[in-house]
Amino acid sequence: MDEKVIFQYLREGSREALAMLWEAHSGHVLNLAFRMLKNRDEAEDILMDVFVQVPKAIQGFRGQSAIATWLYRLTVNACLMKLRGDKRHRELEEEHLDVIVESALGKEESSDENFDPELLEMGLNALQAETRSMLWLKDAEDLDVKDLAEIYKMPEGTIKARLSRARTFVRNYLNERKTNFKKGA
């Protein structure tokens, strides 16, 4: 069914439209929540919270972005609230680290046999949760900057700057530790 039709039915309170939305997007919402929180139970709670919010939140949705982008925004907000409330920092899922490594270091350095994925995780964990999630959505989920601007409610230039700073931070973090390791060896 067309997104505009689903959107209209959701606004009218259709349970069938909500079920269709669940079918199409619950897996993506769960994955994003898990990648931000690194806890399956908490991610499932966020998934439920997001879909419980949909009938009320859809009234404020203007339809200027894709429903998936809007759901990502709801998910990111819910996860950030959870992280702020818990005051915990989480790591990104390891399966997508190679994409983020290539983004931060370049293809040549990321394939270096001396590369330490644990060190990368430490570098990513040093980033704020919002920045980690932004980097993950851009590099692992391949969202464009326009979608990220909608999700994070920031100008595209701000998104680009944050991504650039995050990549630079991770690259410097890895290079600094690699240099210190070689000196100590």
Coordinates of N, CA and C in Angstrom, one line a residue:
M1 N 0.8 -1.2 0.0 CA 0.0 0.0 0.0 C 0.9 1.2 0.0
D2 N 0.5 2.3 -0.7 CA 1.2 3.5 -0.8 C 1.3 4.2 0.6
E3 N 2.5 4.8 0.8 CA 2.7 5.5 2.1 C 1.7 6.5 2.4
K4 N 1.3 7.3 1.4 CA 0.3 8.3 1.7 C -1.0 7.8 2.1
V5 N -1.4 6.6 1.6 CA -2.6 5.9 2.0 C -2.5 5.4 3.4
I6 N -1.4 4.8 3.7 CA -1.1 4.3 5.1 C -1.2 5.5 6.0
F7 N -0.5 6.6 5.7 CA -0.5 7.8 6.5 C -1.9 8.3 6.8
Q8 N -2.8 8.3 5.7 CA -4.1 8.8 5.9 C -4.9 7.8 6.8
Y9 N -4.8 6.5 6.6 CA -5.5 5.5 7.4 C -5.0 5.6 8.9
L10 N -3.7 5.8 9.1 CA -3.2 6.0 10.4 C -3.8 7.2 11.1
R11 N -3.9 8.3 10.4 CA -4.5 9.5 11.0 C -6.0 9.2 11.4
E12 N -6.6 8.3 10.7 CA -8.0 8.0 11.0 C -8.1 6.9 12.0
G13 N -7.0 6.4 12.5 CA -7.0 5.4 13.6 C -7.1 4.0 13.2
S14 N -6.8 3.7 11.9 CA -6.9 2.3 11.4 C -5.9 1.4 12.0
R15 N -6.4 0.3 12.7 CA -5.5 -0.7 13.2 C -4.8 -1.5 12.1
E16 N -5.5 -1.7 11.0 CA -4.9 -2.4 9.9 C -3.6 -1.6 9.4
A17 N -3.8 -0.3 9.3 CA -2.6 0.5 8.8 C -1.5 0.4 9.8
L18 N -1.8 0.4 11.1 CA -0.8 0.3 12.1 C -0.1 -1.1 12.0
A19 N -0.9 -2.1 11.7 CA -0.3 -3.5 11.6 C 0.6 -3.5 10.3
M20 N 0.2 -2.8 9.3 CA 1.0 -2.8 8.0 C 2.3 -2.0 8.3
L21 N 2.2 -0.9 9.1 CA 3.4 -0.2 9.5 C 4.4 -1.0 10.3
W22 N 3.8 -1.8 11.2 CA 4.6 -2.7 12.1 C 5.3 -3.7 11.2
E23 N 4.5 -4.3 10.3 CA 5.1 -5.3 9.4 C 6.3 -4.8 8.6
A24 N 6.1 -3.6 8.1 CA 7.1 -3.0 7.2 C 8.3 -2.4 7.9
H25 N 8.1 -1.9 9.2 CA 9.2 -1.2 9.8 C 9.6 -1.6 11.2
S26 N 9.0 -2.6 11.8 CA 9.3 -2.9 13.2 C 10.8 -3.5 13.3
G27 N 11.2 -4.2 12.3 CA 12.5 -4.8 12.3 C 13.6 -3.7 12.2
H28 N 13.4 -2.7 11.4 CA 14.3 -1.6 11.3 C 14.4 -0.8 12.6
V29 N 13.2 -0.5 13.2 CA 13.1 0.2 14.5 C 13.8 -0.6 15.6
L30 N 13.6 -1.9 15.6 CA 14.3 -2.7 16.6 C 15.8 -2.7 16.4
N31 N 16.2 -2.8 15.2 CA 17.7 -2.8 14.9 C 18.3 -1.5 15.3
L32 N 17.7 -0.4 15.0 CA 18.2 0.9 15.4 C 18.3 1.0 16.9
A33 N 17.2 0.7 17.6 CA 17.2 0.7 19.0 C 18.3 -0.2 19.7
F34 N 18.4 -1.4 19.1 CA 19.5 -2.3 19.6 C 20.9 -1.7 19.4
R35 N 21.1 -1.1 18.3 CA 22.4 -0.6 18.0 C 22.7 0.6 18.9
M36 N 21.7 1.3 19.3 CA 22.0 2.5 20.2 C 22.1 2.0 21.6
L37 N 21.3 1.0 22.0 CA 21.2 0.6 23.4 C 22.1 -0.6 23.8
K38 N 22.4 -1.4 22.8 CA 23.1 -2.7 23.0 C 22.5 -3.6 24.0
N39 N 21.2 -3.6 24.1 CA 20.5 -4.4 25.0 C 19.2 -4.8 24.4
R40 N 19.0 -6.1 24.1 CA 17.8 -6.6 23.4 C 16.5 -6.3 24.1
D41 N 16.5 -6.5 25.4 CA 15.3 -6.2 26.1 C 14.9 -4.7 26.1
E42 N 15.9 -3.9 26.3 CA 15.6 -2.4 26.2 C 15.2 -2.0 24.8
A43 N 15.8 -2.6 23.8 CA 15.5 -2.3 22.4 C 14.0 -2.7 22.1
E44 N 13.6 -3.9 22.6 CA 12.2 -4.3 22.4 C 11.3 -3.4 23.1
D45 N 11.7 -2.9 24.3 CA 10.8 -1.9 25.0 C 10.6 -0.6 24.2
I46 N 11.7 -0.2 23.6 CA 11.7 1.0 22.7 C 10.8 0.7 21.5
L47 N 10.9 -0.4 20.9 CA 10.1 -0.8 19.8 C 8.6 -0.7 20.1
M48 N 8.3 -1.2 21.3 CA 6.9 -1.1 21.7 C 6.5 0.3 22.0
D49 N 7.3 1.0 22.7 CA 7.0 2.4 23.0 C 6.8 3.3 21.7
V50 N 7.6 3.0 20.7 CA 7.5 3.8 19.5 C 6.2 3.5 18.8
F51 N 5.8 2.2 18.7 CA 4.6 1.9 18.0 C 3.3 2.2 18.9
V52 N 3.5 2.3 20.2 CA 2.4 2.8 21.0 C 2.2 4.3 20.8
Q53 N 3.3 5.0 20.5 CA 3.2 6.5 20.3 C 2.6 6.8 18.9
V54 N 2.8 5.9 17.9 CA 2.4 6.2 16.5 C 1.0 6.8 16.4
P55 N -0.1 6.2 17.0 CA -1.4 6.7 16.8 C -1.6 8.2 17.2
K56 N -0.9 8.6 18.3 CA -1.0 9.9 18.8 C 0.0 10.8 18.0
A57 N 1.2 10.3 17.8 CA 2.3 11.1 17.1 C 2.0 11.4 15.6
I58 N 1.2 10.5 15.0 CA 0.9 10.6 13.6 C 0.1 11.9 13.3
Q59 N -0.6 12.4 14.3 CA -1.3 13.7 14.2 C -0.4 14.9 14.0
G60 N 0.8 14.8 14.5 CA 1.7 15.9 14.3 C 2.7 15.7 13.1
F61 N 2.6 14.5 12.5 CA 3.4 14.2 11.3 C 2.8 14.9 10.1
R62 N 3.6 15.8 9.5 CA 3.2 16.6 8.3 C 3.3 15.8 7.0
G63 N 4.0 14.7 7.0 CA 4.1 14.0 5.7 C 5.1 14.5 4.8
Q64 N 6.0 15.4 5.3 CA 7.0 16.0 4.4 C 8.2 15.0 4.2
S65 N 8.3 14.0 5.0 CA 9.4 13.0 4.9 C 8.7 11.7 4.8
A66 N 9.6 10.7 4.5 CA 9.1 9.3 4.5 C 8.7 8.9 5.9
I67 N 7.7 8.0 5.9 CA 7.3 7.4 7.2 C 8.5 6.8 7.9
A68 N 9.3 6.1 7.2 CA 10.5 5.4 7.8 C 11.4 6.4 8.5
T69 N 11.6 7.6 7.8 CA 12.4 8.6 8.4 C 11.8 9.1 9.7
W70 N 10.5 9.3 9.7 CA 9.8 9.7 10.9 C 9.9 8.7 12.0
L71 N 9.7 7.4 11.7 CA 9.9 6.4 12.7 C 11.3 6.3 13.2
Y72 N 12.3 6.6 12.4 CA 13.7 6.6 12.9 C 13.8 7.8 13.9
R73 N 13.2 8.9 13.6 CA 13.2 10.0 14.5 C 12.6 9.7 15.9
L74 N 11.4 9.1 15.8 CA 10.8 8.6 17.1 C 11.7 7.7 17.8
T75 N 12.3 6.8 17.1 CA 13.2 5.8 17.8 C 14.4 6.4 18.4
V76 N 15.1 7.3 17.6 CA 16.3 8.0 18.1 C 15.9 8.8 19.4
N77 N 14.8 9.5 19.3 CA 14.4 10.3 20.5 C 14.2 9.4 21.7
A78 N 13.5 8.3 21.5 CA 13.2 7.4 22.6 C 14.5 6.8 23.2
C79 N 15.4 6.4 22.3 CA 16.7 5.8 22.8 C 17.5 6.9 23.5
L80 N 17.5 8.1 23.0 CA 18.3 9.1 23.6 C 17.7 9.5 25.0
M81 N 16.4 9.5 25.1 CA 15.8 9.7 26.4 C 16.2 8.6 27.4
K82 N 16.2 7.4 26.9 CA 16.5 6.2 27.7 C 18.0 6.3 28.2
L83 N 18.9 6.7 27.2 CA 20.3 6.8 27.6 C 20.5 7.9 28.5
R84 N 19.8 9.1 28.3 CA 20.0 10.2 29.3 C 19.5 9.8 30.6
G85 N 18.4 9.1 30.7 CA 17.8 8.7 32.0 C 18.7 7.7 32.7
D86 N 19.3 6.8 31.9 CA 20.1 5.8 32.5 C 21.6 6.3 32.7
K87 N 21.9 7.3 32.0 CA 23.3 7.9 32.1 C 24.3 6.8 31.7
R88 N 24.0 6.0 30.7 CA 24.9 5.0 30.2 C 25.3 5.3 28.7
H89 N 26.5 4.9 28.4 CA 26.9 5.0 27.0 C 27.0 3.6 26.4
R90 N 26.5 3.5 25.2 CA 26.4 2.2 24.6 C 27.3 2.1 23.4
E91 N 27.6 0.9 22.9 CA 28.5 0.8 21.7 C 27.6 0.4 20.5
L92 N 28.2 0.5 19.3 CA 27.5 0.1 18.1 C 27.7 -1.4 17.9
E93 N 26.8 -2.0 17.2 CA 26.9 -3.4 16.9 C 28.1 -3.7 16.0
E94 N 28.9 -4.7 16.4 CA 30.1 -5.0 15.7 C 30.0 -5.3 14.2
E95 N 28.9 -5.9 13.8 CA 28.8 -6.3 12.4 C 28.9 -5.1 11.4
H96 N 28.7 -3.9 11.9 CA 28.8 -2.7 11.0 C 30.0 -1.9 11.2
L97 N 30.9 -2.4 12.0 CA 32.1 -1.6 12.3 C 33.0 -1.4 11.1
D98 N 33.0 -2.4 10.2 CA 33.9 -2.3 9.0 C 33.5 -1.2 8.1
V99 N 32.2 -0.9 8.0 CA 31.7 0.2 7.2 C 32.2 1.5 7.9
I100 N 32.0 1.6 9.2 CA 32.4 2.8 9.9 C 33.9 3.0 9.9
V101 N 34.6 1.9 10.0 CA 36.1 2.0 9.9 C 36.5 2.6 8.6
E102 N 36.0 2.0 7.5 CA 36.3 2.5 6.2 C 36.0 4.0 6.1
S103 N 34.9 4.4 6.6 CA 34.4 5.8 6.6 C 35.4 6.7 7.3
A104 N 35.9 6.2 8.5 CA 36.7 7.0 9.3 C 38.2 7.0 8.9
L105 N 38.7 5.8 8.5 CA 40.1 5.6 8.2 C 40.4 5.5 6.7
G106 N 39.5 5.2 5.9 CA 39.8 5.0 4.5 C 39.9 3.5 4.3
K107 N 39.8 3.0 3.1 CA 39.8 1.6 2.8 C 41.1 0.9 3.1
E108 N 42.2 1.6 2.8 CA 43.5 1.1 2.9 C 43.9 0.7 4.4
E109 N 43.7 1.7 5.3 CA 44.0 1.6 6.7 C 43.0 0.6 7.4
S110 N 41.8 0.6 6.9 CA 40.8 -0.3 7.6 C 41.1 -1.8 7.3
S111 N 41.8 -2.1 6.2 CA 42.1 -3.5 5.9 C 43.5 -3.8 6.4
D112 N 44.1 -2.9 7.1 CA 45.4 -3.2 7.7 C 45.3 -4.3 8.7
E113 N 46.2 -5.3 8.6 CA 46.1 -6.5 9.5 C 46.4 -6.1 11.0
N114 N 47.0 -4.9 11.2 CA 47.2 -4.5 12.6 C 46.0 -3.8 13.2
F115 N 45.0 -3.6 12.4 CA 43.8 -2.9 12.9 C 43.2 -3.7 14.1
D116 N 42.8 -2.9 15.1 CA 42.3 -3.5 16.3 C 40.8 -3.1 16.5
P117 N 39.8 -4.0 16.3 CA 38.4 -3.7 16.4 C 38.0 -3.2 17.8
E118 N 38.7 -3.8 18.8 CA 38.4 -3.4 20.2 C 38.7 -1.9 20.4
L119 N 39.8 -1.5 19.8 CA 40.3 -0.1 19.9 C 39.2 0.8 19.2
L120 N 38.7 0.3 18.1 CA 37.7 1.1 17.4 C 36.5 1.2 18.2
E121 N 36.0 0.2 18.9 CA 34.9 0.2 19.7 C 35.1 1.2 20.9
M122 N 36.3 1.3 21.4 CA 36.6 2.2 22.4 C 36.5 3.7 21.9
G123 N 37.0 3.9 20.7 CA 36.9 5.2 20.1 C 35.5 5.6 19.8
L124 N 34.7 4.7 19.3 CA 33.2 5.0 19.1 C 32.5 5.2 20.4
N125 N 32.8 4.5 21.4 CA 32.2 4.6 22.7 C 32.5 6.0 23.3
A126 N 33.6 6.6 22.9 CA 34.0 7.9 23.4 C 33.1 9.0 22.8
L127 N 32.5 8.7 21.7 CA 31.5 9.6 21.1 C 30.2 9.7 21.9
Q128 N 29.5 10.8 21.9 CA 28.2 10.9 22.5 C 27.3 9.9 21.7
A129 N 26.3 9.4 22.5 CA 25.3 8.4 21.9 C 24.7 8.9 20.6
E130 N 24.3 10.2 20.6 CA 23.6 10.8 19.5 C 24.5 10.8 18.3
T131 N 25.8 11.1 18.5 CA 26.8 11.2 17.4 C 27.1 9.8 16.9
R132 N 27.2 8.8 17.8 CA 27.4 7.4 17.4 C 26.2 6.9 16.5
S133 N 25.0 7.2 16.9 CA 23.8 6.8 16.2 C 23.8 7.5 14.8
M134 N 24.2 8.7 14.8 CA 24.2 9.5 13.5 C 25.2 8.8 12.5
L135 N 26.4 8.5 13.1 CA 27.4 7.9 12.3 C 27.0 6.5 11.8
W136 N 26.3 5.8 12.6 CA 25.8 4.5 12.2 C 24.8 4.6 11.2
L137 N 23.8 5.5 11.3 CA 22.7 5.6 10.3 C 23.3 6.0 9.0
K138 N 24.3 6.9 9.0 CA 24.9 7.4 7.7 C 25.7 6.3 7.1
D139 N 26.6 5.6 7.8 CA 27.6 4.7 7.2 C 27.1 3.3 7.1
A140 N 26.4 2.8 8.1 CA 25.9 1.4 8.1 C 24.5 1.3 7.5
E141 N 23.6 2.2 7.7 CA 22.3 2.2 7.1 C 22.2 2.9 5.8
D142 N 23.3 3.6 5.5 CA 23.4 4.4 4.2 C 22.3 5.4 4.0
L143 N 21.9 6.1 5.1 CA 20.9 7.2 5.0 C 21.7 8.4 4.4
D144 N 20.9 9.2 3.7 CA 21.6 10.4 3.2 C 21.5 11.5 4.2
V145 N 22.2 12.6 4.0 CA 22.3 13.7 5.0 C 20.9 14.4 5.1
K146 N 20.2 14.4 4.1 CA 18.8 15.0 4.1 C 18.0 14.2 5.1
D147 N 18.0 12.9 5.1 CA 17.2 12.1 6.0 C 17.7 12.3 7.4
L148 N 19.0 12.4 7.6 CA 19.6 12.6 9.0 C 19.2 13.9 9.5
A149 N 19.1 14.9 8.6 CA 18.7 16.3 9.1 C 17.3 16.2 9.6
E150 N 16.4 15.5 8.9 CA 15.0 15.3 9.3 C 15.0 14.5 10.6
I151 N 15.7 13.5 10.7 CA 15.7 12.6 11.9 C 16.1 13.4 13.2
Y152 N 17.3 14.1 13.0 CA 17.9 14.8 14.2 C 17.4 16.2 14.3
K153 N 16.6 16.7 13.4 CA 16.0 18.1 13.4 C 17.2 19.1 13.5
M154 N 18.1 18.9 12.6 CA 19.3 19.8 12.5 C 19.5 20.2 11.0
P155 N 20.1 21.3 10.8 CA 20.4 21.6 9.4 C 21.4 20.6 8.8
E156 N 21.4 20.4 7.5 CA 22.2 19.5 6.8 C 23.7 19.8 7.1
G157 N 24.0 21.1 7.1 CA 25.4 21.5 7.3 C 25.9 21.0 8.7
T158 N 25.0 21.1 9.7 CA 25.4 20.7 11.0 C 25.6 19.2 11.1
I159 N 24.8 18.4 10.3 CA 24.9 17.0 10.3 C 26.3 16.6 9.6
K160 N 26.6 17.3 8.5 CA 27.9 17.0 7.8 C 29.0 17.3 8.7
A161 N 29.0 18.4 9.4 CA 30.0 18.8 10.3 C 30.2 17.8 11.5
R162 N 29.1 17.4 12.1 CA 29.2 16.4 13.1 C 29.8 15.1 12.7
L163 N 29.3 14.6 11.5 CA 29.9 13.4 10.9 C 31.4 13.5 10.7
S164 N 31.8 14.6 10.1 CA 33.2 14.9 9.8 C 34.0 14.9 11.1
R165 N 33.5 15.6 12.1 CA 34.2 15.7 13.4 C 34.3 14.3 14.1
A166 N 33.2 13.5 14.0 CA 33.2 12.2 14.5 C 34.2 11.3 13.9
R167 N 34.2 11.3 12.5 CA 35.2 10.5 11.8 C 36.6 10.9 12.1
T168 N 36.9 12.2 12.2 CA 38.2 12.7 12.6 C 38.6 12.3 14.0
F169 N 37.6 12.4 14.9 CA 37.9 12.0 16.3 C 38.3 10.5 16.3
V170 N 37.5 9.7 15.7 CA 37.8 8.2 15.7 C 39.1 7.9 15.0
R171 N 39.4 8.6 13.9 CA 40.7 8.4 13.2 C 41.8 8.8 14.1
N172 N 41.7 10.0 14.8 CA 42.8 10.4 15.6 C 42.9 9.5 16.9
Y173 N 41.8 9.1 17.4 CA 41.8 8.2 18.6 C 42.6 6.9 18.2
L174 N 42.3 6.3 17.1 CA 43.0 5.1 16.6 C 44.4 5.3 16.4
N175 N 44.7 6.4 15.6 CA 46.1 6.7 15.3 C 47.0 7.0 16.5
E176 N 46.4 7.7 17.5 CA 47.1 8.0 18.7 C 47.4 6.8 19.5
R177 N 46.4 5.9 19.6 CA 46.7 4.7 20.4 C 47.6 3.7 19.7
K178 N 47.5 3.7 18.4 CA 48.4 2.9 17.6 C 49.9 3.4 17.7
T179 N 50.1 4.7 17.7 CA 51.4 5.3 17.9 C 51.9 5.0 19.3
N180 N 51.1 5.2 20.3 CA 51.5 4.9 21.7 C 51.8 3.4 21.8
F181 N 51.1 2.5 21.2 CA 51.3 1.1 21.3 C 52.7 0.8 20.7
K182 N 53.0 1.3 19.5 CA 54.3 1.1 18.8 C 55.4 1.6 19.7
K183 N 55.3 2.8 20.3 CA 56.3 3.3 21.2 C 56.6 2.4 22.4
G184 N 55.5 1.9 22.9 CA 55.6 1.0 24.1 C 56.1 -0.4 23.7
A185 N 56.1 -0.8 22.5 CA 56.4 -2.1 22.1 C 57.9 -2.3 22.0

